Coordinates of C-alpha atoms and ligand atoms in Angstrom, one line a residue:
M1 CA 5.7 -22.8 18.3
P2 CA 4.7 -22.1 14.7
E3 CA 6.7 -24.4 12.5
L4 CA 6.2 -23.6 8.8
Q5 CA 7.7 -25.2 5.7
T6 CA 7.7 -23.1 2.5
D7 CA 9.5 -22.8 -0.8
V8 CA 11.0 -19.3 -0.2
A9 CA 11.4 -17.6 3.2
I10 CA 11.5 -13.9 2.6
V11 CA 13.0 -11.6 5.2
G12 CA 11.6 -8.1 4.8
A13 CA 8.0 -7.1 3.9
G14 CA 9.0 -3.9 2.2
P15 CA 8.2 -3.4 -1.5
A16 CA 11.0 -5.7 -2.7
G17 CA 10.0 -8.6 -0.4
L18 CA 6.3 -8.3 -1.1
M19 CA 6.7 -7.9 -4.8
L20 CA 8.8 -11.0 -4.9
A21 CA 6.2 -12.9 -2.8
H22 CA 3.6 -11.8 -5.2
L23 CA 5.4 -12.8 -8.4
L24 CA 6.2 -16.2 -6.9
H25 CA 2.6 -16.7 -5.7
N26 CA 1.4 -16.0 -9.3
A27 CA 3.7 -18.8 -10.4
G28 CA 2.4 -21.2 -7.8
I29 CA 5.4 -20.9 -5.5
D30 CA 4.8 -20.5 -1.8
S31 CA 6.6 -18.1 0.5
V32 CA 6.5 -16.9 4.1
V33 CA 7.4 -13.3 4.8
V34 CA 8.7 -11.8 8.1
D35 CA 9.6 -8.3 9.0
N36 CA 10.6 -6.7 12.3
R37 CA 8.7 -3.5 11.5
S38 CA 4.9 -3.2 11.9
H39 CA 2.6 -2.8 9.0
D40 CA 1.9 0.8 10.1
D41 CA 5.6 1.7 10.5
I42 CA 6.3 0.7 6.9
A43 CA 3.1 2.4 5.6
H44 CA 4.1 5.7 7.3
T45 CA 7.8 5.8 6.4
H46 CA 8.4 8.5 3.8
R47 CA 10.7 7.4 1.0
A48 CA 11.2 8.5 -2.6
G49 CA 8.3 8.6 -5.0
I50 CA 9.5 8.2 -8.6
L51 CA 8.9 5.0 -10.4
E52 CA 10.5 4.0 -13.7
A53 CA 8.0 2.7 -16.3
A54 CA 9.3 -0.8 -15.8
S55 CA 8.5 -0.6 -12.1
V56 CA 5.0 0.5 -13.0
R57 CA 4.7 -2.5 -15.3
M58 CA 5.6 -4.8 -12.4
L59 CA 2.9 -3.2 -10.3
A60 CA 0.5 -4.0 -13.0
A61 CA 1.1 -7.8 -12.4
D62 CA -2.0 -9.9 -11.9
G63 CA -3.7 -9.5 -8.6
I64 CA -1.8 -6.5 -7.2
D65 CA -4.5 -4.0 -8.1
S66 CA -2.1 -1.2 -7.5
R67 CA -3.5 2.4 -7.5
V68 CA -0.4 3.6 -9.3
L69 CA -2.3 4.2 -12.6
S70 CA -5.4 5.7 -11.1
E71 CA -3.8 7.8 -8.3
G72 CA -0.2 8.2 -9.4
H73 CA 0.8 10.9 -11.8
R74 CA 2.7 10.3 -15.1
H75 CA 5.7 12.7 -15.4
D76 CA 7.0 13.2 -18.9
G77 CA 10.2 14.9 -17.8
I78 CA 12.1 16.9 -15.3
D79 CA 13.4 20.4 -15.2
I80 CA 17.1 21.0 -14.4
R81 CA 17.7 24.5 -13.2
I82 CA 21.2 26.0 -13.2
D83 CA 21.5 29.3 -11.3
G84 CA 17.8 30.0 -12.0
I85 CA 17.7 29.1 -15.7
S86 CA 15.4 26.2 -16.6
H87 CA 16.6 23.3 -18.8
P88 CA 13.6 21.0 -19.4
L89 CA 14.1 17.4 -20.4
D90 CA 11.2 15.8 -22.3
F91 CA 11.4 12.0 -21.8
P92 CA 8.9 10.8 -24.4
T93 CA 10.7 12.8 -27.1
L94 CA 14.1 11.7 -26.0
V95 CA 13.7 8.1 -25.2
G96 CA 10.0 7.2 -25.6
E97 CA 9.4 6.6 -21.9
S98 CA 7.9 8.4 -18.8
V99 CA 8.2 8.0 -15.1
W100 CA 5.4 7.9 -12.5
L101 CA 5.1 9.8 -9.2
Y102 CA 3.6 7.4 -6.7
P103 CA 5.0 7.3 -3.1
Q104 CA 6.8 4.2 -2.0
N105 CA 4.6 3.9 1.1
E106 CA 1.5 3.6 -1.1
I107 CA 3.2 0.9 -3.1
F108 CA 3.7 -0.9 0.2
V109 CA 0.0 -0.5 1.1
D110 CA -1.0 -2.0 -2.3
L111 CA 1.4 -4.9 -2.1
A112 CA 0.5 -5.7 1.5
A113 CA -3.2 -5.8 0.6
A114 CA -2.4 -8.1 -2.4
R115 CA -0.4 -10.3 -0.1
A116 CA -3.2 -10.4 2.5
R117 CA -5.6 -11.6 -0.3
T118 CA -3.4 -14.6 -1.0
S119 CA -3.9 -15.7 2.7
R120 CA -0.3 -16.7 2.8
P121 CA 1.5 -15.7 6.0
T122 CA 3.3 -12.4 6.5
F123 CA 4.6 -11.9 10.1
F124 CA 5.0 -8.2 10.9
S125 CA 6.6 -6.9 14.1
V126 CA 8.8 -10.0 14.7
A127 CA 11.9 -9.7 16.8
D128 CA 15.3 -11.5 16.9
T129 CA 15.3 -12.7 13.3
R130 CA 17.9 -15.2 12.5
L131 CA 18.7 -17.4 9.6
G132 CA 20.9 -20.4 9.1
D133 CA 22.0 -23.5 7.0
I134 CA 22.3 -21.2 4.0
D135 CA 25.1 -23.5 2.7
T136 CA 22.6 -26.3 2.4
A137 CA 19.3 -27.0 0.5
H138 CA 17.4 -26.6 3.8
P139 CA 18.0 -23.1 5.0
W140 CA 15.8 -21.7 7.8
V141 CA 14.6 -18.4 9.3
R142 CA 13.6 -18.1 12.9
A143 CA 12.1 -15.1 14.8
T144 CA 9.9 -14.3 17.7
T145 CA 6.4 -13.3 16.6
A146 CA 4.6 -10.2 17.8
G147 CA 2.7 -12.5 20.2
G148 CA 5.9 -13.8 21.7
E149 CA 6.0 -17.2 20.1
D150 CA 9.0 -18.8 18.4
L151 CA 8.6 -18.9 14.7
H152 CA 10.5 -21.5 12.6
V153 CA 10.4 -21.3 8.8
G154 CA 12.1 -24.1 6.8
A155 CA 12.6 -23.3 3.1
R156 CA 14.4 -24.3 0.0
Y157 CA 15.7 -20.7 -0.5
V158 CA 15.9 -17.6 1.7
V159 CA 15.7 -14.1 0.3
G160 CA 17.1 -11.1 2.2
A161 CA 15.0 -8.1 1.4
D162 CA 15.6 -6.7 4.8
G163 CA 17.2 -3.3 4.1
S164 CA 20.6 -2.0 4.9
R165 CA 20.4 -2.9 8.6
G166 CA 18.9 -6.4 8.4
P167 CA 20.6 -9.7 9.4
C168 CA 20.7 -11.4 6.0
R169 CA 23.7 -9.6 4.4
G170 CA 25.9 -10.5 7.3
M171 CA 25.3 -14.2 6.6
I172 CA 27.4 -14.1 3.5
P173 CA 30.9 -15.3 4.6
A174 CA 33.2 -12.3 5.2
E175 CA 35.9 -14.0 3.0
T176 CA 33.6 -13.9 -0.1
R177 CA 31.9 -10.6 0.6
Q178 CA 33.1 -7.3 -0.8
K179 CA 31.8 -3.9 0.3
F180 CA 32.1 -0.9 -2.0
F181 CA 31.4 2.3 -0.2
H182 CA 31.3 6.0 -1.0
E183 CA 30.5 8.8 1.5
Y184 CA 29.4 12.3 0.3
P185 CA 30.2 15.4 2.3
F186 CA 26.5 16.5 2.7
A187 CA 23.0 15.3 3.5
W188 CA 19.5 16.3 2.3
F189 CA 17.0 18.2 4.4
G190 CA 13.6 16.9 3.4
I191 CA 10.2 18.4 4.0
L192 CA 6.6 17.5 3.4
C193 CA 4.3 20.5 3.1
E194 CA 0.7 21.2 2.5
A195 CA 0.7 23.2 -0.7
P196 CA -0.2 22.8 -4.3
P197 CA 2.5 21.7 -6.8
S198 CA 4.8 24.5 -7.8
H199 CA 5.5 23.1 -11.3
E200 CA 4.3 20.4 -13.7
V201 CA 7.4 18.2 -13.2
L202 CA 10.2 17.8 -10.6
I203 CA 12.8 20.5 -10.5
Y204 CA 16.4 19.6 -9.8
S205 CA 18.2 22.9 -9.1
R206 CA 21.9 23.7 -8.9
S207 CA 22.6 27.0 -7.4
E208 CA 25.5 28.8 -5.6
R209 CA 23.8 28.1 -2.3
G210 CA 23.7 24.4 -3.1
F211 CA 21.3 21.9 -4.5
A212 CA 17.5 21.8 -4.1
L213 CA 14.9 19.4 -5.4
I214 CA 11.2 20.4 -5.7
S215 CA 9.3 17.1 -5.8
Q216 CA 5.6 16.3 -5.3
R217 CA 3.3 13.9 -3.6
S218 CA -0.2 14.9 -4.6
D219 CA -2.4 17.9 -5.5
T220 CA -2.2 19.1 -1.9
V221 CA 1.0 17.7 -0.4
Q222 CA 4.6 18.3 -1.7
R223 CA 8.0 16.9 -1.0
M224 CA 11.1 19.1 -1.2
Y225 CA 14.7 18.8 -0.3
F226 CA 17.8 20.9 0.0
Q227 CA 21.5 20.0 0.4
T228 CA 22.7 20.6 3.9
P229 CA 25.7 19.6 6.1
P230 CA 25.3 16.1 7.5
D231 CA 25.3 17.4 11.1
T232 CA 22.3 19.6 10.5
D233 CA 19.8 19.8 13.4
V234 CA 16.2 20.1 12.2
A235 CA 15.5 22.2 15.3
D236 CA 17.6 25.0 13.8
W237 CA 15.3 25.3 10.8
S238 CA 12.0 27.2 11.3
D239 CA 9.5 27.0 8.5
D240 CA 10.3 30.6 7.4
R241 CA 14.0 29.8 7.2
I242 CA 13.3 26.7 5.1
W243 CA 11.1 28.5 2.7
A244 CA 13.6 31.4 2.3
E245 CA 16.4 28.9 1.6
L246 CA 14.4 26.8 -0.9
Q247 CA 13.2 29.9 -2.7
A248 CA 16.7 31.3 -2.9
R249 CA 18.0 28.1 -4.5
V250 CA 15.4 28.1 -7.3
A251 CA 15.1 31.8 -7.9
G252 CA 15.9 33.1 -11.4
P253 CA 15.3 35.7 -14.0
D254 CA 12.0 34.0 -14.9
G255 CA 10.6 35.0 -11.5
F256 CA 9.8 31.4 -10.6
E257 CA 8.2 31.2 -7.1
L258 CA 7.5 28.2 -4.9
R259 CA 4.0 27.7 -3.7
T260 CA 4.4 27.4 0.1
G261 CA 2.2 26.1 3.0
P262 CA 2.5 24.5 6.4
I263 CA 5.5 22.1 6.8
I264 CA 4.2 18.8 8.2
D265 CA 7.5 16.8 8.3
K266 CA 11.2 17.7 8.5
T267 CA 14.0 15.1 8.3
V268 CA 17.7 15.0 7.5
L269 CA 18.5 12.1 5.2
P270 CA 21.9 10.4 5.1
F271 CA 23.7 10.3 1.8
R272 CA 25.9 7.4 0.7
S273 CA 26.6 4.9 -1.9
A274 CA 27.2 1.2 -1.0
V275 CA 27.2 -2.1 -2.9
H276 CA 27.8 -5.5 -1.3
E277 CA 28.8 -8.3 -3.7
P278 CA 28.1 -11.0 -4.3
M279 CA 24.4 -10.6 -3.7
Q280 CA 24.0 -14.4 -3.1
H281 CA 25.6 -17.3 -1.2
G282 CA 24.4 -20.9 -1.2
S283 CA 20.6 -20.8 -0.7
L284 CA 20.5 -17.1 0.3
F285 CA 19.8 -14.2 -2.2
L286 CA 19.8 -10.5 -1.4
A287 CA 17.5 -7.9 -3.0
G288 CA 17.2 -4.2 -2.7
D289 CA 18.8 -2.1 0.1
S290 CA 20.2 -5.2 1.8
A291 CA 22.7 -5.3 -1.1
H292 CA 23.0 -1.7 -2.2
T293 CA 22.2 1.9 -1.2
V294 CA 22.2 4.8 -3.7
P295 CA 22.0 8.5 -2.9
P296 CA 18.5 9.7 -3.6
T297 CA 19.5 12.1 -6.4
G298 CA 18.6 9.7 -9.2
A299 CA 15.5 8.3 -7.5
K300 CA 16.8 4.8 -8.1
G301 CA 16.5 3.1 -4.7
L302 CA 13.1 1.4 -5.1
N303 CA 13.5 1.0 -8.8
L304 CA 16.7 -1.0 -8.3
A305 CA 15.0 -3.1 -5.7
F306 CA 12.2 -4.0 -8.2
A307 CA 14.9 -4.6 -10.9
D308 CA 16.6 -7.1 -8.5
V309 CA 13.2 -8.8 -8.1
S310 CA 12.6 -8.9 -11.8
V311 CA 15.7 -10.9 -12.2
L312 CA 15.3 -13.0 -9.0
A313 CA 11.7 -14.0 -9.5
P314 CA 12.0 -15.7 -12.9
A315 CA 15.3 -17.3 -11.7
L316 CA 13.6 -18.9 -8.7
I317 CA 10.6 -19.9 -10.8
A318 CA 12.9 -21.7 -13.3
A319 CA 14.6 -23.4 -10.4
F320 CA 11.4 -24.7 -9.0
R321 CA 9.4 -25.4 -12.1
D322 CA 12.1 -26.7 -14.5
S323 CA 14.8 -27.7 -12.0
D324 CA 17.0 -25.2 -13.9
A325 CA 19.2 -23.2 -11.4
E326 CA 21.4 -21.6 -14.0
A327 CA 19.7 -18.2 -13.9
L328 CA 19.8 -18.3 -10.1
A329 CA 23.5 -19.0 -10.2
G330 CA 24.0 -15.9 -12.3
Y331 CA 21.6 -13.7 -10.2
S332 CA 24.2 -11.5 -8.5
R333 CA 26.2 -10.9 -11.7
T334 CA 23.0 -9.9 -13.6
A335 CA 21.6 -7.7 -10.9
A336 CA 24.9 -6.0 -10.0
A337 CA 25.3 -4.9 -13.6
R338 CA 22.3 -2.7 -13.3
V339 CA 23.2 -1.7 -9.7
W340 CA 26.5 -0.2 -11.0
K341 CA 24.7 1.8 -13.7
A342 CA 22.4 3.2 -11.1
Q343 CA 25.4 4.0 -8.8
N344 CA 27.1 5.8 -11.6
F345 CA 24.0 7.8 -12.5
S346 CA 23.2 8.7 -8.9
Y347 CA 26.8 9.7 -8.3
Q348 CA 27.0 11.7 -11.5
M349 CA 23.7 13.6 -10.8
T350 CA 24.9 14.3 -7.3
R351 CA 28.3 15.6 -8.4
M352 CA 26.8 17.7 -11.2
L353 CA 24.1 19.3 -9.0
H354 CA 25.6 19.7 -5.5
S355 CA 28.3 22.0 -4.2
D356 CA 30.9 20.3 -2.2
P357 CA 32.1 22.5 0.7
G358 CA 35.6 21.0 0.5
Q359 CA 36.0 21.1 -3.3
D360 CA 38.4 23.5 -5.0
A361 CA 37.2 26.1 -7.5
F362 CA 38.4 24.0 -10.4
E363 CA 36.1 21.1 -9.5
A364 CA 33.1 23.4 -9.0
R365 CA 33.6 24.8 -12.5
R366 CA 34.4 21.4 -14.0
S367 CA 31.1 19.8 -12.7
L368 CA 29.2 22.8 -14.2
G369 CA 31.0 22.1 -17.5
E370 CA 29.9 18.5 -17.2
L371 CA 26.3 19.4 -16.6
T372 CA 26.1 22.1 -19.4
S373 CA 27.8 19.8 -21.9
M374 CA 25.1 17.2 -21.2
L375 CA 22.2 19.6 -21.4
E376 CA 23.3 21.3 -24.5
S377 CA 23.8 18.1 -26.5
V378 CA 20.9 16.0 -27.7
H379 CA 23.0 12.9 -27.0
G380 CA 23.7 14.2 -23.4
R381 CA 20.0 14.9 -22.8
R382 CA 19.1 11.5 -24.2
Y383 CA 21.7 9.9 -21.9
L384 CA 20.2 11.6 -18.9
A385 CA 16.6 10.7 -19.9
E386 CA 17.6 7.0 -20.4
C387 CA 19.3 6.8 -17.0
Y388 CA 16.4 8.6 -15.3
T389 CA 13.6 6.5 -16.9
G390 CA 15.6 3.3 -16.5
W391 CA 17.6 1.1 -18.7
P392 CA 15.5 -1.2 -20.9
E393 CA 16.5 -4.5 -19.4
T394 CA 18.6 -6.0 -16.7
S395 CA 21.4 -7.8 -18.4
P396 CA 25.1 -8.1 -17.8
S397 CA 25.7 -7.4 -21.4
T398 CA 25.4 -4.0 -23.0
T399 CA 22.4 -3.7 -25.2
D400 CA 21.2 -0.7 -27.2
R401 CA 17.8 0.8 -26.3
P402 CA 15.5 0.6 -29.2
A403 CA 15.0 3.9 -31.1
P404 CA 12.3 6.2 -29.5
E405 CA 9.8 5.4 -32.3
Q406 CA 10.0 1.8 -31.4
T407 CA 9.5 2.3 -27.7
A408 CA 6.9 5.0 -27.9
G409 CA 3.7 3.8 -26.3
R410 CA 5.5 1.3 -24.0
S411 CA 4.7 3.4 -21.0
P412 CA 1.8 2.1 -19.0
E413 CA -1.4 4.0 -19.9
R414 CA -3.0 5.9 -17.1
K415 CA -6.5 4.8 -16.3
A416 CA -9.1 7.5 -17.2
Ligands
PHB1 C1 11.0 12.2 -3.8 O1 9.9 12.6 -4.3 O2 11.1 11.8 -2.6 C2 12.2 12.1 -4.7 C3 12.0 12.4 -6.0 C4 13.1 12.4 -6.9 C5 14.4 12.1 -6.3 C6 14.5 11.9 -5.0 C7 13.4 11.9 -4.1 O3 15.4 12.2 -7.1

């Protein structure tokens, strides 16, 4: 039976777990990573594709060699369409930042390769993952390896980066754990298609038929979504019907037309907001989806997971290097402050852009008033741009973003 002793046992080899493992490794701190999914499962799961500049800066850490700068695309804005009228937001002008389009599964591939180069263990395809003694300084993680052996990892700390269905969150005692939950009365129908991009930037469209998002993946593959009832069956949606619906939701007096092509993937995505607090107990710390889920409208899921890691990694490093556990003690409070900003933005974008089948006519018009008052004010546009590109730092206190002139040029440069 493999018995391993490490500094940090990380449950979950998605982007959050592997990014943490990498930052710790760079600081000379050892980790063992386990995941019940296979490498290929994670590499082929389609998730969102927008990275805040701060997330890109994290991927630029020593030794990751991410292709984000060479193969990703910098996006300097988004287009918000209301009943066919375009309202472009230019992020560099508004807040001196940009975002990057680079799919989450590619980030995983980059991070998994970086991890493999460290020769430290990552166990994919494990079963029956358990953890224990999190109230002590000797917590452990056990699992059955892909080869059927018992794996026992002893550690000083355990990090649960194991998604919304993993075992870690449930280890925080029920009497200290609070769950905040919001359900939305719709889902997203997502497609991948073989077509060129329809526009330079992503289009978020509010229309009488409901919301649509025209996103991208590469020069030849595009990702698009439209709001749909949660009980939608993909089998009811032929390619022709999907294209007609998407086109109807973006059509306008400018004659804008989507570039279409064969649809290679169709999925209905659930839509909910959840936060579990505290994000820590004893020697256990949660990061990413294991502690919070956001609706995809604000593209915050992965960025929040990285933001958690950007707080947790230095806190763990201080605890190991300087025996200073103060930052670690405040981890949940610091990370949750940003989580709630992202929940608010995702909720707000969702409410402003979707039509709720159960809502009264007053609410439908009010949410349109909210959206137009944001878009017609430079303060509102700057607010949306700041939320979308990501708040400058993760801190429980409110700090002002530096003026655009000061931040211009902070975005990672794209490699030629
Ligand atoms: C995506 O490309 O999958 C995507 C982009 C932006 C969002 C949500 C999803 O807000």
